[in-house]
Structure formats: C-alpha cells, structure tokens
Coordinates of C-alpha atoms and ligand atoms in Angstrom, one line a residue:
M1 CA 68.5 259.7 66.9
C2 CA 71.2 257.3 68.0
G3 CA 74.7 258.7 68.8
I4 CA 78.0 257.0 68.0
V5 CA 81.5 257.3 69.4
G6 CA 84.8 255.8 68.3
Y7 CA 88.2 256.1 70.0
L8 CA 91.7 255.4 69.0
G9 CA 94.5 256.5 71.3
H10 CA 96.4 255.6 74.4
K11 CA 93.8 256.2 77.1
S12 CA 91.5 253.5 78.5
P13 CA 88.8 253.6 75.9
V14 CA 85.7 252.5 77.8
P15 CA 85.5 255.3 80.4
L16 CA 86.3 257.9 77.7
I17 CA 83.6 256.5 75.4
V18 CA 81.0 256.3 78.1
D19 CA 81.8 259.9 79.1
S20 CA 81.4 261.0 75.5
L21 CA 78.1 259.0 75.2
R22 CA 76.8 261.0 78.2
H23 CA 77.0 264.1 75.9
L24 CA 75.0 262.3 73.3
E25 CA 72.2 261.1 75.6
Y26 CA 69.9 263.7 74.0
R27 CA 70.0 261.5 70.8
G28 CA 68.3 258.5 72.4
Y29 CA 68.1 256.5 75.6
D30 CA 66.7 253.2 74.5
S31 CA 70.0 251.4 75.1
A32 CA 73.7 252.0 75.3
G33 CA 76.7 249.9 74.5
V34 CA 80.5 249.8 74.1
A35 CA 82.9 247.4 72.3
Y36 CA 86.7 247.5 72.6
L37 CA 89.7 245.3 71.9
D38 CA 91.3 244.1 75.1
N39 CA 95.0 243.5 75.9
E40 CA 94.7 240.0 74.3
N41 CA 93.1 241.5 71.2
L42 CA 89.8 240.0 72.0
L43 CA 86.6 241.9 71.2
Q44 CA 84.7 242.7 74.4
V45 CA 81.2 244.0 74.2
Y46 CA 78.9 245.4 77.0
K47 CA 75.4 246.6 76.3
A48 CA 72.2 247.3 78.2
S49 CA 68.7 248.4 77.3
G50 CA 67.5 251.7 78.8
K51 CA 69.6 254.7 79.8
L52 CA 73.4 255.0 79.8
M53 CA 73.3 254.5 83.6
N54 CA 72.2 250.8 83.0
L55 CA 75.3 250.2 80.9
E56 CA 77.5 251.8 83.5
N57 CA 76.0 249.5 86.1
I58 CA 77.0 246.4 84.3
L59 CA 80.6 247.4 83.4
P60 CA 83.3 245.7 85.4
A61 CA 84.8 247.9 88.1
S62 CA 88.1 248.2 86.2
L63 CA 86.2 249.9 83.4
Q64 CA 84.1 252.2 85.6
I65 CA 86.7 254.3 87.2
R66 CA 85.7 257.9 86.5
G67 CA 88.6 259.8 85.2
N68 CA 90.3 256.6 84.1
G69 CA 89.6 257.9 80.6
N70 CA 92.3 260.5 81.1
V71 CA 95.1 258.0 82.0
S72 CA 97.5 257.3 79.1
N73 CA 99.1 254.0 79.8
G74 CA 101.5 253.5 76.9
A75 CA 99.7 250.9 74.8
Q76 CA 97.3 252.0 72.0
H77 CA 93.6 251.2 72.5
I78 CA 90.6 251.2 70.3
G79 CA 86.8 251.1 71.0
I80 CA 83.4 252.2 69.9
G81 CA 80.2 253.1 71.7
H82 CA 76.5 253.7 70.9
I83 CA 73.4 255.3 72.4
R84 CA 70.2 254.1 70.7
W85 CA 66.9 255.5 69.6
A86 CA 65.2 252.4 68.4
T87 CA 64.0 252.2 64.8
H88 CA 64.2 248.5 63.8
G89 CA 63.6 246.1 66.7
A90 CA 62.5 246.6 70.3
A91 CA 64.6 248.5 72.8
N92 CA 66.2 245.5 74.4
D93 CA 69.7 244.2 75.1
V94 CA 69.9 242.1 72.0
N95 CA 69.1 244.9 69.6
A96 CA 71.4 247.3 71.5
H97 CA 74.6 248.2 69.6
P98 CA 77.5 247.5 69.1
H99 CA 76.6 244.6 66.8
T100 CA 79.2 242.0 66.0
G101 CA 79.5 239.5 63.1
S102 CA 78.9 235.7 63.5
R103 CA 82.7 235.1 64.1
N104 CA 82.9 237.9 66.7
E105 CA 85.7 239.6 64.7
I106 CA 84.1 242.9 63.8
A107 CA 82.1 245.3 65.9
L108 CA 80.0 248.2 64.5
V109 CA 77.9 251.1 65.7
H110 CA 75.4 252.8 63.5
N111 CA 73.2 255.9 63.4
G112 CA 70.6 256.0 60.6
I113 CA 68.5 253.5 58.7
I114 CA 69.7 250.9 56.2
E115 CA 66.8 250.7 53.8
N116 CA 67.8 247.5 52.0
F117 CA 68.6 245.7 55.2
Y118 CA 66.0 243.0 54.6
E119 CA 67.4 241.9 51.2
L120 CA 71.0 241.9 52.7
R121 CA 69.8 239.9 55.6
Q122 CA 68.2 237.3 53.4
E123 CA 71.2 237.1 51.1
L124 CA 73.6 236.7 54.1
Q125 CA 71.3 234.1 55.9
C126 CA 71.4 232.0 52.7
K127 CA 75.2 232.2 52.9
G128 CA 75.2 230.8 56.4
H129 CA 75.2 233.9 58.6
T130 CA 73.2 233.7 61.8
F131 CA 71.4 236.9 62.8
L132 CA 70.7 237.5 66.5
S133 CA 68.9 240.9 66.5
E134 CA 66.0 242.4 64.6
T135 CA 68.0 245.5 63.6
D136 CA 68.9 246.8 60.2
T137 CA 72.4 247.4 61.5
E138 CA 73.3 243.8 62.0
S139 CA 73.1 243.3 58.2
V140 CA 76.0 245.7 57.8
V141 CA 78.3 244.0 60.3
Q142 CA 77.5 240.5 58.9
L143 CA 78.1 241.9 55.4
L144 CA 81.5 243.2 56.5
E145 CA 82.4 239.9 58.0
H146 CA 81.3 238.0 54.9
L147 CA 83.3 240.3 52.6
S148 CA 86.4 240.1 54.8
Q149 CA 86.7 236.3 54.3
D150 CA 88.4 236.7 50.9
E151 CA 89.8 240.2 51.2
P152 CA 92.7 240.9 53.5
D153 CA 92.6 244.7 53.0
F154 CA 89.9 245.9 55.4
C155 CA 89.6 249.3 53.8
K156 CA 88.5 247.6 50.6
V157 CA 86.1 245.5 52.6
V158 CA 84.5 248.6 54.1
L159 CA 84.3 250.3 50.6
K160 CA 82.7 247.2 49.1
A161 CA 80.2 246.9 51.9
L162 CA 79.2 250.6 51.7
D163 CA 78.7 250.2 48.0
K164 CA 75.9 247.8 48.8
L165 CA 74.1 249.9 51.3
Q166 CA 71.1 252.0 50.7
G167 CA 69.9 254.5 53.2
A168 CA 71.4 256.8 55.9
Y169 CA 74.3 255.9 58.1
A170 CA 77.1 257.2 60.3
L171 CA 79.2 254.2 61.2
N172 CA 82.2 253.3 63.4
V173 CA 83.8 250.0 62.8
I174 CA 86.6 248.1 64.5
S175 CA 88.1 244.7 63.6
K176 CA 90.3 242.4 65.7
K177 CA 92.2 241.5 62.5
H178 CA 93.1 245.2 62.1
P179 CA 93.5 246.3 65.7
N180 CA 95.3 249.5 64.8
K181 CA 92.6 251.0 62.6
L182 CA 89.2 252.7 63.3
Y183 CA 86.9 253.1 60.3
A184 CA 84.2 255.8 60.1
A185 CA 81.8 256.5 57.3
R186 CA 79.0 259.0 56.8
N187 CA 76.0 259.2 54.5
Q188 CA 73.1 261.5 55.5
A189 CA 73.9 261.3 59.3
P190 CA 76.4 263.6 61.1
L191 CA 79.9 262.5 62.0
V192 CA 82.8 264.5 63.3
I193 CA 86.4 263.4 63.9
G194 CA 88.3 265.0 66.7
V195 CA 92.1 265.1 66.2
G196 CA 93.9 265.5 69.5
Q197 CA 96.9 264.6 71.6
D198 CA 97.0 263.1 75.1
A199 CA 99.2 264.5 77.9
N200 CA 102.1 262.3 76.8
G201 CA 102.0 263.6 73.3
H202 CA 100.4 260.5 71.8
P203 CA 98.0 261.3 69.0
E204 CA 94.3 260.4 69.7
Y205 CA 91.1 260.4 67.7
I206 CA 87.5 260.6 68.8
V207 CA 84.8 260.1 66.2
A208 CA 81.3 261.1 67.3
S209 CA 77.9 262.1 66.0
D210 CA 78.3 265.6 67.5
A211 CA 81.2 267.8 68.5
V212 CA 79.8 268.1 72.0
A213 CA 81.1 264.6 72.6
I214 CA 84.6 265.5 71.5
V215 CA 85.3 269.1 72.7
Q216 CA 86.4 268.0 76.1
H217 CA 89.4 266.4 74.4
T218 CA 90.2 268.5 71.4
N219 CA 88.8 271.4 69.4
R220 CA 90.5 270.3 66.2
L221 CA 87.8 268.7 64.1
I222 CA 87.3 267.1 60.7
Y223 CA 83.6 267.2 59.6
L224 CA 83.1 264.2 57.4
K225 CA 80.9 264.8 54.3
D226 CA 78.2 262.5 52.9
G227 CA 79.9 259.7 50.9
E228 CA 83.2 260.0 52.8
I229 CA 85.0 257.3 54.7
A230 CA 87.8 257.8 57.2
E231 CA 90.6 255.3 58.0
I232 CA 92.1 256.4 61.3
S233 CA 95.3 255.1 62.7
E234 CA 98.1 256.4 64.9
Q235 CA 99.7 257.7 61.6
G236 CA 96.7 260.0 61.0
V237 CA 93.4 260.2 59.2
R238 CA 93.0 259.1 55.6
I239 CA 89.8 260.2 54.0
M240 CA 88.4 258.8 50.8
N241 CA 85.2 258.9 48.8
L242 CA 83.1 255.8 48.0
K243 CA 85.3 255.0 45.0
G244 CA 88.4 254.9 47.3
D245 CA 89.9 258.2 45.9
L246 CA 91.7 260.1 48.6
V247 CA 90.2 263.4 49.8
E248 CA 92.4 266.0 51.5
P249 CA 91.2 266.2 55.2
V250 CA 90.3 269.7 56.4
I251 CA 90.9 270.2 60.1
E252 CA 88.9 273.1 61.6
T253 CA 89.7 274.6 64.9
I254 CA 86.5 275.5 66.7
S255 CA 86.1 277.9 69.5
T256 CA 83.5 275.9 71.5
D257 CA 84.4 275.7 75.1
P258 CA 84.0 272.3 76.7
L259 CA 80.3 272.1 77.4
T260 CA 79.4 271.8 81.0
I261 CA 76.2 269.8 81.3
D262 CA 74.9 271.2 84.6
K263 CA 71.4 271.7 85.9
K264 CA 72.7 274.7 88.0
G265 CA 70.5 273.7 91.0
Y266 CA 67.3 273.2 89.0
K267 CA 65.5 269.9 89.3
H268 CA 65.4 269.4 85.6
F269 CA 67.2 270.8 82.5
M270 CA 63.8 271.8 81.1
L271 CA 63.1 274.1 84.1
K272 CA 66.6 275.6 83.9
E273 CA 66.2 276.2 80.2
I274 CA 62.8 277.8 80.7
Y275 CA 64.4 280.1 83.2
E276 CA 67.2 281.0 80.8
Q277 CA 64.8 282.6 78.4
P278 CA 65.2 286.2 79.4
D279 CA 68.9 286.0 78.7
V280 CA 68.4 283.9 75.6
V281 CA 66.3 286.7 74.1
R282 CA 68.8 289.3 75.3
N283 CA 71.6 287.3 73.6
S284 CA 69.6 286.9 70.5
L285 CA 69.0 290.7 70.3
S286 CA 72.5 291.6 71.3
G287 CA 74.5 293.2 68.5
R288 CA 71.6 292.9 66.2
L289 CA 69.1 295.3 67.7
Q290 CA 71.1 298.0 69.5
S291 CA 68.5 300.7 69.7
V292 CA 65.3 301.7 68.0
H293 CA 67.0 304.2 65.7
Q294 CA 69.7 301.9 64.3
P295 CA 69.1 299.5 61.5
I296 CA 69.1 295.8 62.4
W297 CA 72.2 293.7 61.8
L298 CA 71.1 290.1 61.1
L299 CA 73.9 287.6 60.5
G300 CA 76.4 289.0 62.9
N301 CA 79.4 287.4 61.1
T302 CA 81.1 289.7 58.6
P303 CA 80.0 293.0 56.9
Q304 CA 80.4 291.2 53.5
A305 CA 78.0 288.4 54.5
E306 CA 75.6 291.0 55.8
E307 CA 75.8 293.0 52.6
T308 CA 75.3 289.9 50.3
F309 CA 72.4 288.8 52.4
N310 CA 70.8 292.3 52.3
R311 CA 71.1 292.3 48.5
E312 CA 69.4 288.9 48.5
L313 CA 66.6 290.2 50.7
Q314 CA 65.8 293.0 48.2
D315 CA 65.0 290.7 45.4
I316 CA 63.0 288.0 47.0
G317 CA 59.3 287.5 46.1
R318 CA 58.3 285.0 48.7
I319 CA 59.6 283.4 51.9
V320 CA 59.1 279.6 52.6
I321 CA 59.8 278.6 56.2
I322 CA 60.5 274.9 56.7
G323 CA 60.9 273.0 59.9
C324 CA 59.6 270.1 62.1
G325 CA 57.8 270.1 65.5
T326 CA 58.6 273.1 67.7
S327 CA 60.7 274.6 64.9
Y328 CA 57.7 274.4 62.6
N329 CA 55.6 276.2 65.3
A330 CA 58.2 278.9 65.6
G331 CA 58.1 279.3 61.8
M332 CA 54.3 279.8 62.0
V333 CA 54.7 282.7 64.4
G334 CA 57.2 284.1 61.9
K335 CA 54.7 283.8 59.1
Y336 CA 52.1 285.9 60.9
F337 CA 54.6 288.5 61.9
I338 CA 56.5 288.9 58.6
E339 CA 53.5 288.7 56.3
E340 CA 51.8 291.5 58.3
L341 CA 54.8 293.7 58.5
V342 CA 56.4 293.2 55.1
Q343 CA 53.4 292.3 53.0
I344 CA 55.3 289.5 51.3
P345 CA 53.9 286.0 51.0
V346 CA 55.2 283.6 53.7
E347 CA 54.5 279.9 53.6
V348 CA 55.3 277.5 56.3
E349 CA 55.9 273.8 55.5
A350 CA 56.5 270.7 57.5
A351 CA 59.8 269.4 56.2
G352 CA 58.8 265.8 55.9
E353 CA 55.9 266.8 53.6
F354 CA 57.8 269.3 51.6
R355 CA 60.6 266.9 50.5
Y356 CA 58.3 264.3 49.1
R357 CA 56.3 266.4 46.7
N358 CA 57.5 268.5 43.9
P359 CA 57.3 271.9 45.6
F360 CA 57.1 275.1 43.6
I361 CA 60.3 276.8 44.5
N362 CA 62.5 279.1 42.4
N363 CA 65.2 281.6 42.6
K364 CA 62.9 284.4 43.8
D365 CA 62.2 282.5 47.0
L366 CA 64.1 282.8 50.2
V367 CA 63.8 279.4 52.0
I368 CA 64.4 279.5 55.7
T369 CA 65.2 276.2 57.3
M370 CA 64.5 276.3 61.0
S371 CA 66.3 273.7 63.2
Q372 CA 67.6 273.8 66.7
S373 CA 70.0 270.9 66.0
G374 CA 70.7 271.7 62.4
E375 CA 70.7 268.0 61.8
T376 CA 67.0 267.0 61.4
A377 CA 67.0 264.6 58.4
D378 CA 63.8 266.0 56.8
T379 CA 64.7 269.6 57.2
L380 CA 68.2 269.0 55.8
A381 CA 66.7 267.2 52.8
A382 CA 64.3 270.2 52.3
L383 CA 67.3 272.5 52.4
R384 CA 69.1 270.5 49.7
L385 CA 66.0 270.3 47.5
S386 CA 65.4 274.1 47.8
R387 CA 69.0 274.8 46.8
Q388 CA 68.7 272.4 43.8
K389 CA 65.6 274.4 42.7
G390 CA 67.6 277.6 42.8
A391 CA 66.4 279.2 46.0
K392 CA 68.7 280.8 48.4
V393 CA 68.6 279.2 51.8
L394 CA 68.9 280.9 55.2
T395 CA 69.3 278.5 58.1
L396 CA 68.2 279.5 61.6
T397 CA 69.9 277.2 63.9
N398 CA 71.2 276.8 67.4
R399 CA 74.2 274.9 66.1
E400 CA 76.6 276.8 64.0
D401 CA 78.7 273.7 63.4
S402 CA 75.7 271.6 62.1
T403 CA 75.3 270.2 58.7
M404 CA 72.6 272.7 57.9
A405 CA 74.7 275.6 58.9
R406 CA 77.5 274.2 56.6
E407 CA 75.2 273.7 53.6
A408 CA 73.0 276.8 53.7
D409 CA 73.8 280.0 51.8
F410 CA 73.3 282.1 54.9
V411 CA 73.3 281.2 58.6
M412 CA 71.6 283.1 61.4
P413 CA 72.6 281.6 64.7
V414 CA 69.7 281.8 67.2
R415 CA 72.1 281.8 70.2
A416 CA 69.9 279.8 72.7
G417 CA 72.9 278.0 74.2
V418 CA 73.1 274.3 74.6
E419 CA 69.6 272.8 75.0
V420 CA 69.7 269.5 76.8
S421 CA 66.1 268.8 77.6
V422 CA 64.4 266.9 74.8
A423 CA 61.4 269.2 74.9
A424 CA 62.5 272.4 73.2
T425 CA 61.8 275.6 75.1
K426 CA 64.5 278.3 74.9
S427 CA 65.3 277.4 71.3
F428 CA 61.6 278.2 70.4
T429 CA 61.9 281.7 71.9
A430 CA 65.3 282.2 70.3
Q431 CA 63.9 281.1 66.9
V432 CA 60.9 283.4 67.2
T433 CA 63.2 286.3 68.2
A434 CA 65.4 285.7 65.2
L435 CA 62.3 285.7 62.9
Y436 CA 61.1 289.0 64.5
L437 CA 64.5 290.5 63.7
L438 CA 64.4 289.2 60.1
G439 CA 60.8 290.6 59.7
L440 CA 61.8 294.0 61.1
A441 CA 64.9 294.2 59.0
L442 CA 63.0 293.3 55.8
A443 CA 60.3 295.8 56.6
E444 CA 62.9 298.5 57.1
K445 CA 64.8 297.7 53.9
R446 CA 61.7 297.5 51.8
K447 CA 60.1 300.4 53.5
A448 CA 57.1 298.2 53.9
S449 CA 55.8 299.6 57.3
H450 CA 55.7 303.0 58.9
P451 CA 59.0 303.8 60.6
E452 CA 57.0 304.7 63.8
Q453 CA 55.4 301.3 63.8
L454 CA 58.8 299.7 63.4
E455 CA 60.3 301.8 66.1
A456 CA 57.5 300.9 68.5
L457 CA 58.0 297.2 67.8
K458 CA 61.8 297.5 68.3
S459 CA 61.3 299.3 71.5
D460 CA 58.8 296.7 72.8
L461 CA 61.1 293.9 71.7
L462 CA 63.9 295.3 73.8
K463 CA 61.6 295.2 76.8
I464 CA 60.5 291.5 76.4
P465 CA 63.3 289.9 78.5
A466 CA 62.3 291.8 81.6
R467 CA 58.7 290.9 81.0
I468 CA 59.6 287.2 80.6
E469 CA 61.2 287.6 84.1
T470 CA 57.9 288.9 85.5
V471 CA 56.1 285.7 84.2
L472 CA 58.8 283.5 85.6
H473 CA 58.4 285.1 89.1
N474 CA 54.8 284.1 89.3
T475 CA 54.7 280.4 88.9
E476 CA 52.5 279.5 92.0
P477 CA 49.2 279.8 90.1
L478 CA 50.6 277.5 87.4
Q479 CA 51.8 274.9 89.9
A480 CA 48.3 274.9 91.4
M481 CA 46.7 274.5 88.0
A482 CA 49.1 271.6 87.3
R483 CA 47.8 269.8 90.5
K484 CA 44.2 270.7 89.6
Y485 CA 44.2 269.6 85.9
G486 CA 47.1 267.1 86.0
H487 CA 44.8 264.0 85.8
A488 CA 42.9 265.3 82.7
R489 CA 42.9 262.8 79.8
D490 CA 42.6 265.4 77.1
V491 CA 43.4 269.1 77.0
L492 CA 42.6 271.6 74.3
F493 CA 44.6 274.8 73.7
I494 CA 43.0 277.5 71.7
A495 CA 44.3 280.9 70.4
R496 CA 44.0 283.1 67.4
G497 CA 46.2 285.2 65.1
V498 CA 49.8 285.2 65.9
N499 CA 49.1 283.2 69.1
F500 CA 47.5 280.3 67.2
P501 CA 51.0 278.6 66.8
V502 CA 51.5 279.2 70.5
A503 CA 48.4 277.0 71.2
M504 CA 50.0 274.3 69.0
E505 CA 53.3 274.6 70.8
G506 CA 51.5 274.5 74.2
A507 CA 49.8 271.3 73.2
L508 CA 53.0 269.8 71.8
K509 CA 54.9 270.5 75.0
L510 CA 52.1 269.0 77.2
K511 CA 51.8 265.8 75.2
E512 CA 55.5 265.2 74.7
I513 CA 56.4 265.3 78.4
S514 CA 53.2 264.4 80.3
Y515 CA 51.7 262.0 77.6
I516 CA 48.3 263.7 78.1
H517 CA 46.5 263.9 74.8
A518 CA 46.5 267.6 73.8
E519 CA 45.6 269.5 70.7
G520 CA 46.2 273.1 69.7
Y521 CA 43.5 274.8 67.6
S522 CA 42.6 278.2 66.3
G523 CA 39.6 279.3 68.5
S524 CA 37.6 279.7 65.3
E525 CA 38.1 276.0 64.4
L526 CA 36.6 274.8 67.6
K527 CA 33.1 274.8 66.3
H528 CA 34.1 272.9 63.1
G529 CA 34.7 269.6 64.9
P530 CA 36.7 269.6 68.2
I531 CA 33.8 271.1 70.2
A532 CA 32.1 267.7 69.9
M533 CA 34.8 266.4 72.4
L534 CA 34.0 268.9 75.1
D535 CA 32.4 268.0 78.4
S536 CA 33.0 268.8 82.0
N537 CA 36.3 266.8 82.1
I538 CA 38.2 268.7 79.4
P539 CA 40.3 271.7 80.3
V540 CA 40.4 274.3 77.5
I541 CA 43.4 276.6 77.8
S542 CA 42.9 279.8 75.9
V543 CA 45.5 282.4 75.1
L544 CA 43.9 285.9 75.2
T545 CA 45.8 288.9 74.1
K546 CA 44.8 292.5 73.8
G547 CA 44.3 293.2 70.1
P548 CA 42.0 292.5 67.2
V549 CA 41.1 288.9 68.2
F550 CA 40.5 289.4 71.9
E551 CA 36.6 289.6 71.6
K552 CA 36.6 286.7 69.1
M553 CA 38.5 284.6 71.5
I554 CA 36.2 285.5 74.4
S555 CA 33.3 284.3 72.3
N556 CA 35.1 281.0 71.5
C557 CA 35.7 280.5 75.2
Q558 CA 32.1 281.1 75.9
E559 CA 31.2 278.5 73.3
A560 CA 33.4 276.0 75.2
K561 CA 32.0 277.0 78.6
A562 CA 28.4 276.4 77.2
R563 CA 29.5 272.7 76.7
E564 CA 30.7 272.6 80.3
A565 CA 34.4 272.6 79.5
R566 CA 36.7 273.8 82.2
C567 CA 38.0 277.1 80.7
I568 CA 41.4 278.5 81.7
A569 CA 42.7 281.9 80.5
I570 CA 46.3 283.0 80.0
S571 CA 45.7 286.7 79.3
N572 CA 47.9 289.7 78.8
T573 CA 45.0 292.1 79.5
P574 CA 42.5 292.2 82.4
I575 CA 39.3 290.2 81.6
P576 CA 36.2 292.3 82.2
K577 CA 34.5 291.4 85.5
E578 CA 31.3 290.2 83.9
L579 CA 33.2 287.7 81.7
Q580 CA 35.4 286.3 84.5
T581 CA 32.9 283.6 85.4
T582 CA 33.6 282.0 82.0
F583 CA 36.9 280.9 83.5
E584 CA 37.9 278.5 86.3
D585 CA 41.4 280.0 86.4
I586 CA 42.9 283.2 85.0
L587 CA 46.6 283.9 84.8
E588 CA 47.5 287.5 83.9
I589 CA 50.8 288.1 82.2
P590 CA 52.4 291.4 81.2
E591 CA 51.1 293.2 78.2
C592 CA 53.1 293.9 75.0
M593 CA 52.4 294.7 71.4
E594 CA 50.3 291.9 70.0
P595 CA 52.7 290.7 67.2
L596 CA 55.4 290.2 69.9
S597 CA 53.1 288.5 72.4
P598 CA 54.1 284.9 71.6
L599 CA 57.4 285.5 73.4
L600 CA 55.4 286.0 76.6
T601 CA 52.3 283.8 76.1
T602 CA 54.5 280.7 75.4
I603 CA 56.2 280.9 78.8
P604 CA 53.3 279.9 81.0
L605 CA 52.4 277.1 78.6
Q606 CA 55.9 275.7 78.9
L607 CA 55.7 276.0 82.7
L608 CA 52.3 274.4 82.8
A609 CA 53.5 271.4 80.8
Y610 CA 56.5 271.1 83.0
Y611 CA 54.6 271.2 86.3
M612 CA 51.9 268.8 85.0
A613 CA 54.6 266.3 83.9
E614 CA 56.4 266.8 87.2
F615 CA 53.1 266.3 89.2
L616 CA 52.5 263.0 87.3
G617 CA 56.1 261.9 88.0
K618 CA 57.2 261.7 84.4
D619 CA 60.7 261.7 83.1
V620 CA 60.7 265.4 82.1
D621 CA 64.1 265.7 80.4
Q622 CA 64.0 262.4 78.6
P623 CA 60.4 261.6 77.7
R624 CA 59.7 258.2 76.3
N625 CA 60.1 257.4 72.6
L626 CA 61.6 260.8 71.8
A627 CA 65.1 262.0 70.9
K628 CA 66.4 265.5 70.5
S629 CA 68.1 265.2 67.2
V630 CA 66.0 263.4 64.6
T631 CA 68.5 262.3 62.0
V632 CA 66.3 259.6 60.5
E633 CA 63.3 260.5 58.3
Ligands
F6R1 C1 59.6 269.4 70.6 C2 60.8 269.1 69.9 C3 60.8 268.6 68.5 C4 61.8 269.3 67.6 C5 61.8 268.7 66.2 C6 62.7 269.5 65.3 O1 59.9 269.9 71.9 O2 61.9 269.3 70.4 O3 59.5 268.7 68.0 O4 61.4 270.7 67.6 O5 62.2 267.4 66.3 O6 64.0 269.5 65.8 P1 65.1 270.6 65.2 O7 64.6 271.9 65.7 O8 66.4 270.2 65.9 O9 65.1 270.4 63.8

C-alpha cells in the first residue's frame, strides 16, 4: 500500500532508488516517482502513472544506467522515491509522489492516509498555497514549506508539522535548504533504516517501507517505531520522539540474504509460487513435526519461548483468529480443524470489523493474528487491541521482521518464503499447515483427542507434500476447463465443512486475478438465496471430499444441476458412476484424511484461477486495484 525509499550516501541516488522501488512493487503500481537534489542543489522530480517501468522510460539516460547505483563518486547525494497505491485522487501523473511545496524547496513521499488533510488543505489555501494534486499527501509538504518560512531549524519544522497530522504515515522528506539531511517519520505504517557503507567506506543510509528494498545494500537495520522521527546525515542517525526527545537507536543485524526476485523460468510469479507449495509445506513441518511419535515443536526459536508458550496454551479458554482476505480464509480452516480436535471454542474475525467494535476479549483468550505481510493495518490494530484487553497474542506471519512479529507475544513463522505475486497462494497453504500444527500440539497437550487419531493425522500430514506434487503434475484438465469456462460472467464455488473456507478462497482467487464475479458458499446455503442466480451460463465448482459431508454435497450439486447450472467437481474420491452425469467436468485429486484435505483441494482452485486469468490475458501477478501489503485501513 504505497512504498517509500530514501537515500543518503555517495552513490548516484536515482538508479539505487529505482532498484529499491522494484522490490516494493508488490505494495502498489498506480504510479512511481523519484526526487533528488542535483549537483546545483536543485530539486529534480520525475514521476509517471502506472508501473515502475513507465518511470524508468522517462528518466534521462544518465539516470538510467543499470548498476550506476553502485558507483560511489565522491560527492554526497540525497533522494527519495515512491511507488503508489492510490487512496486520495486518481492514479495519474499529477497525483504521483514525490510531492513538492509551492516554492519547490521540499519534496516528500508518503505511505498512509492523512485523515485531517482537508482541513489542512483549506487552512493552507487561505494562506496562499496553491495545490496541484488531489492527494492527502500534498497537504503535508505544503505544511512543511509553510512552517519552514519562519523556522530555520528544519528538524523543528518537521516536528511541528507532524504534531498537526492525524492519521497514518511513513514519510521521507528532503529539502534543498538542508541538502545534507534526510528526514523519516513513522506512525502506523512500516519504516526501516538501513545503515551501511559503500565500497569506499563512505556511510550510506537507505530508508524504506520494507527491509527487502534495503538488504541488497546492508543488513544492519533500525526499525523505527510509531511516533519516531529520524534525522539522517553523514554523521549518523538521530532518532527522536514527537516531543523532540532523543531516543537511542537500536541497530539490528538481520540474517536475510539479499532477495533474488526471479521467476525461475515460470511465466508468472503466481505459477512459480503455486509450484513451490510442496516444499513450502515440507519447510513448515520441518523441525516441528519430525515423526508421528514425537511431540510437536511449534515456535522453533528457543526452548524457553516454547516452554512459555506451552504454559500459555494450557490455560487458554478460547482461541480468536483474526485476519483479512486469504489470511482470514486460512483462519477459517483452522477453526474447523482446531475446534474438532481440541474441543475448545475457536472464533474467526475479519480484522477490520473486530477493531471497530468493543470485542469481548480477556486474558483467557489466545488471539492469533494471521498475516502474510505482518503489516496489514487492520490486523495490526486488532493485535494491539487484543493485547490491551489482556489477551496473549500469537502471530502467524511470513515476515519475521514485520511489525506484527515485533509486537506479538509469540511468533510462529509460516516459512512460505518471499511471496511476490499479489494473489496469495503458498502463504495460504503455509498458514493452514501452521494452524494444523498448532491444533495437533494443543490436542496433544490437553489430551483432547485419541493418541491414535493424532498419530494418523500426523502421518497423513507428512504425506501431503508428495500429494500436492501429484496434483501439480496433472494440470491439463484444469487448463482445458479454463478455456471452456473462461468467458463466464459469474462463477459459484461450493463446499462444506472444513472445505467451506476453500470455496471462499477459490472464489477470492478467481475474482482478484480474472475480475470474473465469483462467490464461495457452503453447499447448504445455496438454497437460501444464491440458487436464484443459477442458469445454464453459471459454472458451479464444487469441492467434494470423502467424509461426512460427501453425500450432502452431492445433493447440493444435484440441486444446482436441476437449475441447469454447469457443475464441475474437484473430488478426492471417485464419484459413483450413476452420479457422474451431474457434472460436466470432474477432476480427481489424491485422497487424504478429511480434516487435512484443504491443503490439497485448494491447489486446483488456485491453478484454475491462474489459467482462467491467463486465458483472458489479465495481469496475473499485479491485478488491477490491488496491493500486496495493505497498510491503510
Ligand atoms: C488475496 C490476498 C489478500 C491478503 C490480505 C491480507 O490473495 O492476498 O486478500 O490475504 O490483504 O494480507 P496479509 O496476509 O498480508 O495480512
């Protein structure tokens, strides 16, 4: 949800910033821009709507040289960059960041939403400032310029301006009057400062929304906290709070290798990430589920953390799982699994709803915040609210360096590896696997299920990666279905029991990358409304699994068929011959124990969404209007 970069050092700033922005493209692609101070200390700004590539195409040749970012040329340089996911104002060149003040002295990039922007804008317009864009961000830069008229100390100007802001922000600011200083500030939006050195021993600093945009240059990082401001110069990083009191910077050395963003021969990141899932599940199980006879080890960090967490698990009376989108759907699978196995109440909440009521949460609850990015604004707010109310919070995230991982009481990394495609795939299977491990561990500790049942589940879970491979080896039928149903206007997904969330996830995947209207329902809900939509144009994709709801699902499919819908079955058990005419297409996938089946049934739905979007020529990895990290509410 917008990504920002700032640079102070001796390299050519623009190529370096553009390269860092490339790592932040998952945060938005409505526009991109850079601003820097040139050799004559003039503010130069380049911005273009659309993807980063459009910005690269308008940069003068001297700023485009790939690798130029690594050349240290003696002088000190400063610059900022932005990648936009539009909130206020259309995705055009004018609204693109960086924004500058009326006198073109200050440039600023922003991630977040300034809630009182309209009041500020009116106030500043009355004082003679001319606004060019429709953005909330421009109010901040005009405010800075206004305040700097009577205040020579720019740090004080920044503090005064921040004092007037309401809302969420991560900011990078440069000013031609203070060419040796880069300012960064954070409130409810992530911001990390990389502290490095170039090949000639000059200090350099890269400030970005995510460490992935920094680790190519340094692994020494300062994670700014909410309400902190950094004044960065060649002399070092000065951190202060909003009152201007100095705060001791904490530099952490992280072990992250520079991330290679590589499709490895696949046409899209999404397809690559779908194909990574057998290894993702293996990774997620590794060291945690060794064999069916050994207890499960959950957190994988230190024995002390594991012990404290285990003590916590003994006392809890309820689990509340909170997430958004795909993470919410993964949480729903967890609810079915854990409730059945552990016989403890498990509730699942959409984070954006949870945070704006007065939820009943207390110190007997374990709250699990689920987030691939660990930065989703609503989920982070739910985490904070839950802790305020006395609950212990466990975060399941793919990013151990995220804000949620830092603020939770316990962290269980889901170990999916970097997920580049905006549509979440492998992080879903990794989250579901992590919840299975948690459910099994809880059931073991509380002796809530028969040991034989737990052993059978553990044994089957260890076999899942090989079975996912079998699904991935049989994609031709799915490609044919994509061609056959690719022009549908609406698609329904139905399932029951633990696969009901899989139907929701299948629909979410299809709509987000193909823009086909799709809904996921429990098969039982069909007759309570959605059946009215059915006719011979609507494909109904049903997930059928061997188990207590198989016959019920068959009945639901027949109800759909009776309304002439085009029924498709994804089934992990052979469909009796006499019932096969209900379906236009049947895809058989390997069998497994019913509670674990979502790890297999999800895969063909991800592939189907992928092939349909591909067939329709959509931008699979960067679907319109979406961003991977939703740091605004
Ligand atoms: C769907 C998708 C989104 C995210 C949601 C939560 O493919 O990617 O629905 O699942 O925005 O994001 P995280 O998990 O990062 O909190």
